[in-house]
Amino acid sequence: MFESRLFFVDKLIEMGAQIILCDPHRAVVIGLEREHQLRGITMSSPDIRAGVALLIAALSAEGKSTIQNIEQIDRGYQNIDARLQALGADIKRVAG
């Protein structure tokens, strides 16, 4: 794994995720029996994989999330917003 690959995790933690970074290559994610739901925030997609992880978290979060630099996500997932809408997701692309 590339060095600094997990730096996007700080945004997940800001959303309320319980994650412990052990080192640059390992993380412990606590997800069962959570007391609080993830909350929406404004964030930026650093790369394709991290961007999709942030998108999935945003879809499951309470409130509104905004993901900037979505070009990173678009590189690997063409029309992902329309495809997720077809599945019932409350998501829209805004001009910025």
CSV table of C-alpha atoms in Angstrom, one decimal:
chain,number,residue,atom,x,y,z
A,1,MET,CA,0.0,0.0,0.0
A,2,PHE,CA,1.2,3.5,-0.8
A,3,GLU,CA,2.5,5.7,2.0
A,4,SER,CA,-0.2,8.1,3.2
A,5,ARG,CA,-3.0,6.0,1.6
A,6,LEU,CA,-5.1,6.2,4.8
A,7,PHE,CA,-4.9,10.0,5.3
A,8,PHE,CA,-8.6,10.3,4.2
A,9,VAL,CA,-9.6,8.5,7.3
A,10,ASP,CA,-9.5,11.8,9.3
A,11,LYS,CA,-12.6,12.8,7.3
A,12,LEU,CA,-14.4,9.6,8.3
A,13,ILE,CA,-13.4,10.3,11.9
A,14,GLU,CA,-14.7,13.8,11.6
A,15,MET,CA,-18.0,12.3,10.4
A,16,GLY,CA,-18.2,10.3,13.6
A,17,ALA,CA,-16.6,7.0,12.5
A,18,GLN,CA,-14.7,5.1,15.2
A,19,ILE,CA,-11.4,4.3,13.5
A,20,ILE,CA,-8.0,3.7,15.1
A,21,LEU,CA,-5.0,4.2,12.8
A,22,CYS,CA,-2.5,1.6,14.0
A,23,ASP,CA,0.2,2.6,11.4
A,24,PRO,CA,0.3,3.8,7.8
A,25,HIS,CA,-0.8,0.4,6.6
A,26,ARG,CA,-3.4,-0.7,9.2
A,27,ALA,CA,-6.7,0.6,10.7
A,28,VAL,CA,-9.2,-0.8,13.1
A,29,VAL,CA,-12.8,0.2,12.3
A,30,ILE,CA,-15.4,-0.3,15.0
A,31,GLY,CA,-18.9,-0.6,13.5
A,32,LEU,CA,-21.2,-2.8,15.6
A,33,GLU,CA,-23.5,-1.4,18.2
A,34,ARG,CA,-22.6,2.2,17.5
A,35,GLU,CA,-24.3,4.8,19.7
A,36,HIS,CA,-24.1,7.7,17.1
A,37,GLN,CA,-24.8,7.8,13.4
A,38,LEU,CA,-22.3,9.4,11.0
A,39,ARG,CA,-23.0,13.0,10.3
A,40,GLY,CA,-22.6,14.9,7.1
A,41,ILE,CA,-19.6,17.2,6.5
A,42,THR,CA,-17.8,19.0,3.6
A,43,MET,CA,-14.8,17.0,2.4
A,44,SER,CA,-12.6,16.6,-0.6
A,45,SER,CA,-11.9,13.4,-2.6
A,46,PRO,CA,-8.1,12.8,-2.6
A,47,ASP,CA,-8.2,9.9,-5.0
A,48,ILE,CA,-10.5,7.3,-6.6
A,49,ARG,CA,-10.7,4.7,-3.8
A,50,ALA,CA,-10.8,7.2,-0.9
A,51,GLY,CA,-13.4,9.2,-2.8
A,52,VAL,CA,-15.7,6.3,-3.1
A,53,ALA,CA,-15.2,5.4,0.6
A,54,LEU,CA,-16.1,9.0,1.5
A,55,LEU,CA,-19.1,8.8,-0.9
A,56,ILE,CA,-20.4,5.6,0.8
A,57,ALA,CA,-20.0,7.2,4.2
A,58,ALA,CA,-21.8,10.3,3.0
A,59,LEU,CA,-24.7,8.3,1.7
A,60,SER,CA,-25.1,6.6,5.1
A,61,ALA,CA,-24.6,9.8,7.1
A,62,GLU,CA,-27.3,11.9,8.7
A,63,GLY,CA,-27.6,15.3,7.2
A,64,LYS,CA,-26.0,16.8,4.1
A,65,SER,CA,-22.5,16.0,2.9
A,66,THR,CA,-20.6,17.8,0.2
A,67,ILE,CA,-17.7,16.1,-1.6
A,68,GLN,CA,-15.4,18.3,-3.6
A,69,ASN,CA,-12.9,17.2,-6.2
A,70,ILE,CA,-15.3,14.6,-7.5
A,71,GLU,CA,-13.3,14.4,-10.7
A,72,GLN,CA,-11.2,11.9,-8.8
A,73,ILE,CA,-14.3,9.6,-8.4
A,74,ASP,CA,-15.5,10.2,-12.0
A,75,ARG,CA,-12.2,8.8,-13.2
A,76,GLY,CA,-13.1,5.3,-12.1
A,77,TYR,CA,-16.9,5.5,-11.7
A,78,GLN,CA,-18.6,7.1,-14.7
A,79,ASN,CA,-22.1,8.5,-13.9
A,80,ILE,CA,-22.0,7.2,-10.4
A,81,ASP,CA,-24.5,9.8,-9.2
A,82,ALA,CA,-27.1,8.8,-11.7
A,83,ARG,CA,-26.5,5.1,-11.0
A,84,LEU,CA,-26.9,5.6,-7.3
A,85,GLN,CA,-30.0,7.7,-7.8
A,86,ALA,CA,-31.5,4.7,-9.8
A,87,LEU,CA,-30.9,2.7,-6.6
A,88,GLY,CA,-32.8,5.2,-4.5
A,89,ALA,CA,-29.9,7.4,-3.2
A,90,ASP,CA,-30.6,11.0,-2.4
A,91,ILE,CA,-27.6,12.4,-4.3
A,92,LYS,CA,-27.1,15.2,-6.8
A,93,ARG,CA,-24.2,16.8,-8.6
A,94,VAL,CA,-23.9,20.5,-8.2
A,95,ALA,CA,-21.9,22.9,-10.3
A,96,GLY,CA,-19.0,24.4,-8.5
